[in-house]
């Protein structure tokens, strides 16, 4: 089942490539470097986070990334009004177990989650290689723009989304403050 979500034709090649790497466990996280090549200490590179940087930590459990997924969860509530679905590691990592909703909405949510994963990975790489400071508030606007362009390109002819305040800031959407 995960193979179908990894090979989704609506994703562009970069998103499919990242999905394939996640599904096969070959993202080069700090833990991967430590186990495979005995390099580094395996700790998350984000300031203030002392956890081991596994793929699940990187894409789901890191406190900085958790804010983005909480915003996405609030977005899902606003789009489909689904109050009984919770984001799982299977959904974040592999696109499995999306909320029960019409097919076109599910495809949008899977696309949006793939774009968020790519932005999380790219921001992590910029942090490690360029020293850029990563803030969750910076990821959401770029995710909305990228997923909106991909949505128009790949899902042309599908119904438009209901009116949702997707432009709300993360802190107002989930009611938490951001680490600076």
Short mmCIF file of C-alpha atoms in Angstrom, two decimals:
data_model
loop_
_atom_site.label_atom_id
_atom_site.label_comp_id
_atom_site.label_asym_id
_atom_site.label_seq_id
_atom_site.Cartn_x
_atom_site.Cartn_y
_atom_site.Cartn_z
CA UNK A 1 0.00 0.00 0.00
CA UNK A 2 2.85 2.46 0.80
CA UNK A 3 4.28 1.80 -2.66
CA UNK A 4 1.20 3.34 -4.30
CA UNK A 5 1.52 6.51 -2.22
CA UNK A 6 5.25 6.73 -2.93
CA UNK A 7 4.72 6.39 -6.68
CA UNK A 8 1.82 8.86 -6.83
CA UNK A 9 1.73 10.33 -10.34
CA UNK A 10 0.44 13.69 -9.09
CA UNK A 11 3.73 14.39 -7.30
CA UNK A 12 6.60 15.96 -9.19
CA UNK A 13 9.88 14.05 -9.45
CA UNK A 14 11.51 15.78 -6.45
CA UNK A 15 8.61 14.90 -4.16
CA UNK A 16 8.53 11.31 -5.46
CA UNK A 17 12.28 11.02 -4.93
CA UNK A 18 12.01 12.23 -1.34
CA UNK A 19 9.04 9.90 -0.72
CA UNK A 20 11.09 6.98 -2.07
CA UNK A 21 14.04 7.85 0.20
CA UNK A 22 11.74 8.06 3.22
CA UNK A 23 10.01 4.78 2.39
CA UNK A 24 13.35 2.99 2.02
CA UNK A 25 14.94 4.65 5.07
CA UNK A 26 17.87 6.20 3.22
CA UNK A 27 17.60 9.88 4.19
CA UNK A 28 20.98 10.96 5.50
CA UNK A 29 20.03 12.06 9.00
CA UNK A 30 22.59 12.51 11.77
CA UNK A 31 21.61 9.14 13.26
CA UNK A 32 22.07 7.49 9.84
CA UNK A 33 25.55 9.04 9.56
CA UNK A 34 26.44 7.85 13.05
CA UNK A 35 25.22 4.27 12.52
CA UNK A 36 26.42 3.84 8.94
CA UNK A 37 29.70 5.75 8.86
CA UNK A 38 30.51 6.51 12.52
CA UNK A 39 30.39 10.26 11.83
CA UNK A 40 29.00 12.89 14.16
CA UNK A 41 27.00 12.43 17.32
CA UNK A 42 23.51 11.67 15.92
CA UNK A 43 21.91 14.66 17.67
CA UNK A 44 19.30 16.90 15.99
CA UNK A 45 21.02 20.03 14.58
CA UNK A 46 18.26 22.41 15.71
CA UNK A 47 19.28 24.66 18.59
CA UNK A 48 17.75 23.49 21.84
CA UNK A 49 16.77 20.03 20.58
CA UNK A 50 18.90 17.31 22.16
CA UNK A 51 17.09 14.26 20.68
CA UNK A 52 18.63 11.73 18.32
CA UNK A 53 17.86 12.81 14.75
CA UNK A 54 16.15 9.79 13.23
CA UNK A 55 13.91 10.10 10.19
CA UNK A 56 10.80 9.99 12.38
CA UNK A 57 12.23 12.68 14.67
CA UNK A 58 13.24 14.85 11.71
CA UNK A 59 9.87 14.71 9.95
CA UNK A 60 7.43 14.36 12.85
CA UNK A 61 8.67 14.50 16.43
CA UNK A 62 11.04 17.47 16.57
CA UNK A 63 9.34 20.26 18.55
CA UNK A 64 10.01 22.73 15.73
CA UNK A 65 8.51 20.43 13.10
CA UNK A 66 5.60 19.48 15.35
CA UNK A 67 4.37 23.08 15.07
CA UNK A 68 4.10 22.73 11.28
CA UNK A 69 2.16 19.46 11.56
CA UNK A 70 -0.13 21.00 14.19
CA UNK A 71 -0.88 23.80 11.73
CA UNK A 72 -1.52 21.20 9.01
CA UNK A 73 -3.88 19.35 11.35
CA UNK A 74 -5.79 22.58 12.02
CA UNK A 75 -5.91 23.11 8.23
CA UNK A 76 -7.42 19.63 7.77
CA UNK A 77 -10.07 20.42 10.38
CA UNK A 78 -10.92 23.61 8.51
CA UNK A 79 -11.06 21.96 5.07
CA UNK A 80 -13.02 18.80 5.78
CA UNK A 81 -14.21 19.30 9.35
CA UNK A 82 -12.75 15.95 10.37
CA UNK A 83 -12.38 15.95 14.15
CA UNK A 84 -11.66 12.24 14.65
CA UNK A 85 -8.53 11.94 12.50
CA UNK A 86 -5.07 12.47 13.96
CA UNK A 87 -1.80 12.77 12.09
CA UNK A 88 0.16 9.55 12.46
CA UNK A 89 3.73 8.65 11.63
CA UNK A 90 2.35 6.43 8.82
CA UNK A 91 0.70 9.48 7.24
CA UNK A 92 3.68 11.81 7.67
CA UNK A 93 6.30 9.32 6.50
CA UNK A 94 4.45 7.25 3.90
CA UNK A 95 1.14 8.96 3.10
CA UNK A 96 -0.88 6.11 4.61
CA UNK A 97 -4.13 6.40 6.57
CA UNK A 98 -5.33 9.81 5.36
CA UNK A 99 -8.62 11.13 6.74
CA UNK A 100 -11.85 9.75 5.34
CA UNK A 101 -12.86 12.35 2.77
CA UNK A 102 -13.60 12.70 -0.95
CA UNK A 103 -10.81 11.54 -3.27
CA UNK A 104 -9.91 15.00 -4.53
CA UNK A 105 -9.53 16.31 -0.95
CA UNK A 106 -7.42 13.29 0.03
CA UNK A 107 -5.18 13.88 -3.01
CA UNK A 108 -4.79 17.53 -2.00
CA UNK A 109 -3.89 16.59 1.57
CA UNK A 110 -1.33 14.00 0.41
CA UNK A 111 0.19 16.55 -1.96
CA UNK A 112 0.28 19.17 0.75
CA UNK A 113 1.92 16.73 3.21
CA UNK A 114 4.54 15.82 0.57
CA UNK A 115 5.33 19.50 0.07
CA UNK A 116 5.65 20.01 3.83
CA UNK A 117 8.04 17.04 4.06
CA UNK A 118 10.17 18.54 1.29
CA UNK A 119 10.29 21.95 2.97
CA UNK A 120 11.17 20.37 6.32
CA UNK A 121 13.99 18.39 4.66
CA UNK A 122 15.25 21.41 2.69
CA UNK A 123 15.20 23.66 5.77
CA UNK A 124 17.10 21.00 7.74
CA UNK A 125 19.72 20.78 4.98
CA UNK A 126 20.08 24.58 4.86
CA UNK A 127 20.53 24.58 8.63
CA UNK A 128 23.23 21.89 8.51
CA UNK A 129 25.15 23.08 5.45
CA UNK A 130 24.60 26.85 5.42
CA UNK A 131 23.86 27.59 9.08
CA UNK A 132 20.47 29.16 8.29
CA UNK A 133 18.19 29.45 11.30
CA UNK A 134 15.00 27.49 10.80
CA UNK A 135 11.65 28.80 11.97
CA UNK A 136 8.34 26.98 11.59
CA UNK A 137 6.61 30.25 10.68
CA UNK A 138 8.80 30.52 7.57
CA UNK A 139 7.86 27.08 6.26
CA UNK A 140 4.08 27.43 6.11
CA UNK A 141 3.86 30.33 3.60
CA UNK A 142 6.29 28.62 1.24
CA UNK A 143 4.38 25.33 1.61
CA UNK A 144 1.13 27.07 0.73
CA UNK A 145 2.64 28.68 -2.37
CA UNK A 146 4.35 25.48 -3.57
CA UNK A 147 1.38 23.23 -2.93
CA UNK A 148 -0.99 25.76 -4.51
CA UNK A 149 1.09 25.78 -7.73
CA UNK A 150 1.36 22.00 -7.72
CA UNK A 151 -2.37 21.69 -7.03
CA UNK A 152 -3.28 23.86 -10.00
CA UNK A 153 -0.79 22.02 -12.22
CA UNK A 154 -1.73 18.45 -11.29
CA UNK A 155 -5.36 18.58 -10.23
CA UNK A 156 -6.77 20.88 -12.89
CA UNK A 157 -10.53 20.54 -13.16
CA UNK A 158 -11.16 19.38 -9.59
CA UNK A 159 -13.42 21.35 -7.25
CA UNK A 160 -11.95 24.31 -5.45
CA UNK A 161 -11.30 24.23 -1.75
CA UNK A 162 -13.88 25.61 0.65
CA UNK A 163 -13.05 28.96 2.16
CA UNK A 164 -10.49 28.41 4.91
CA UNK A 165 -8.33 30.87 6.75
CA UNK A 166 -5.13 29.14 5.65
CA UNK A 167 -3.34 32.47 5.86
CA UNK A 168 -3.60 32.54 9.63
CA UNK A 169 -0.32 32.49 11.44
CA UNK A 170 0.75 29.27 13.09
CA UNK A 171 0.56 30.77 16.55
CA UNK A 172 -3.01 31.96 16.06
CA UNK A 173 -4.04 28.68 14.43
CA UNK A 174 -2.78 26.35 17.12
CA UNK A 175 -2.55 28.79 20.00
CA UNK A 176 1.12 28.32 20.81
CA UNK A 177 4.12 30.57 20.73
CA UNK A 178 7.15 29.83 18.58
CA UNK A 179 10.68 29.34 19.70
CA UNK A 180 12.90 32.12 18.42
#
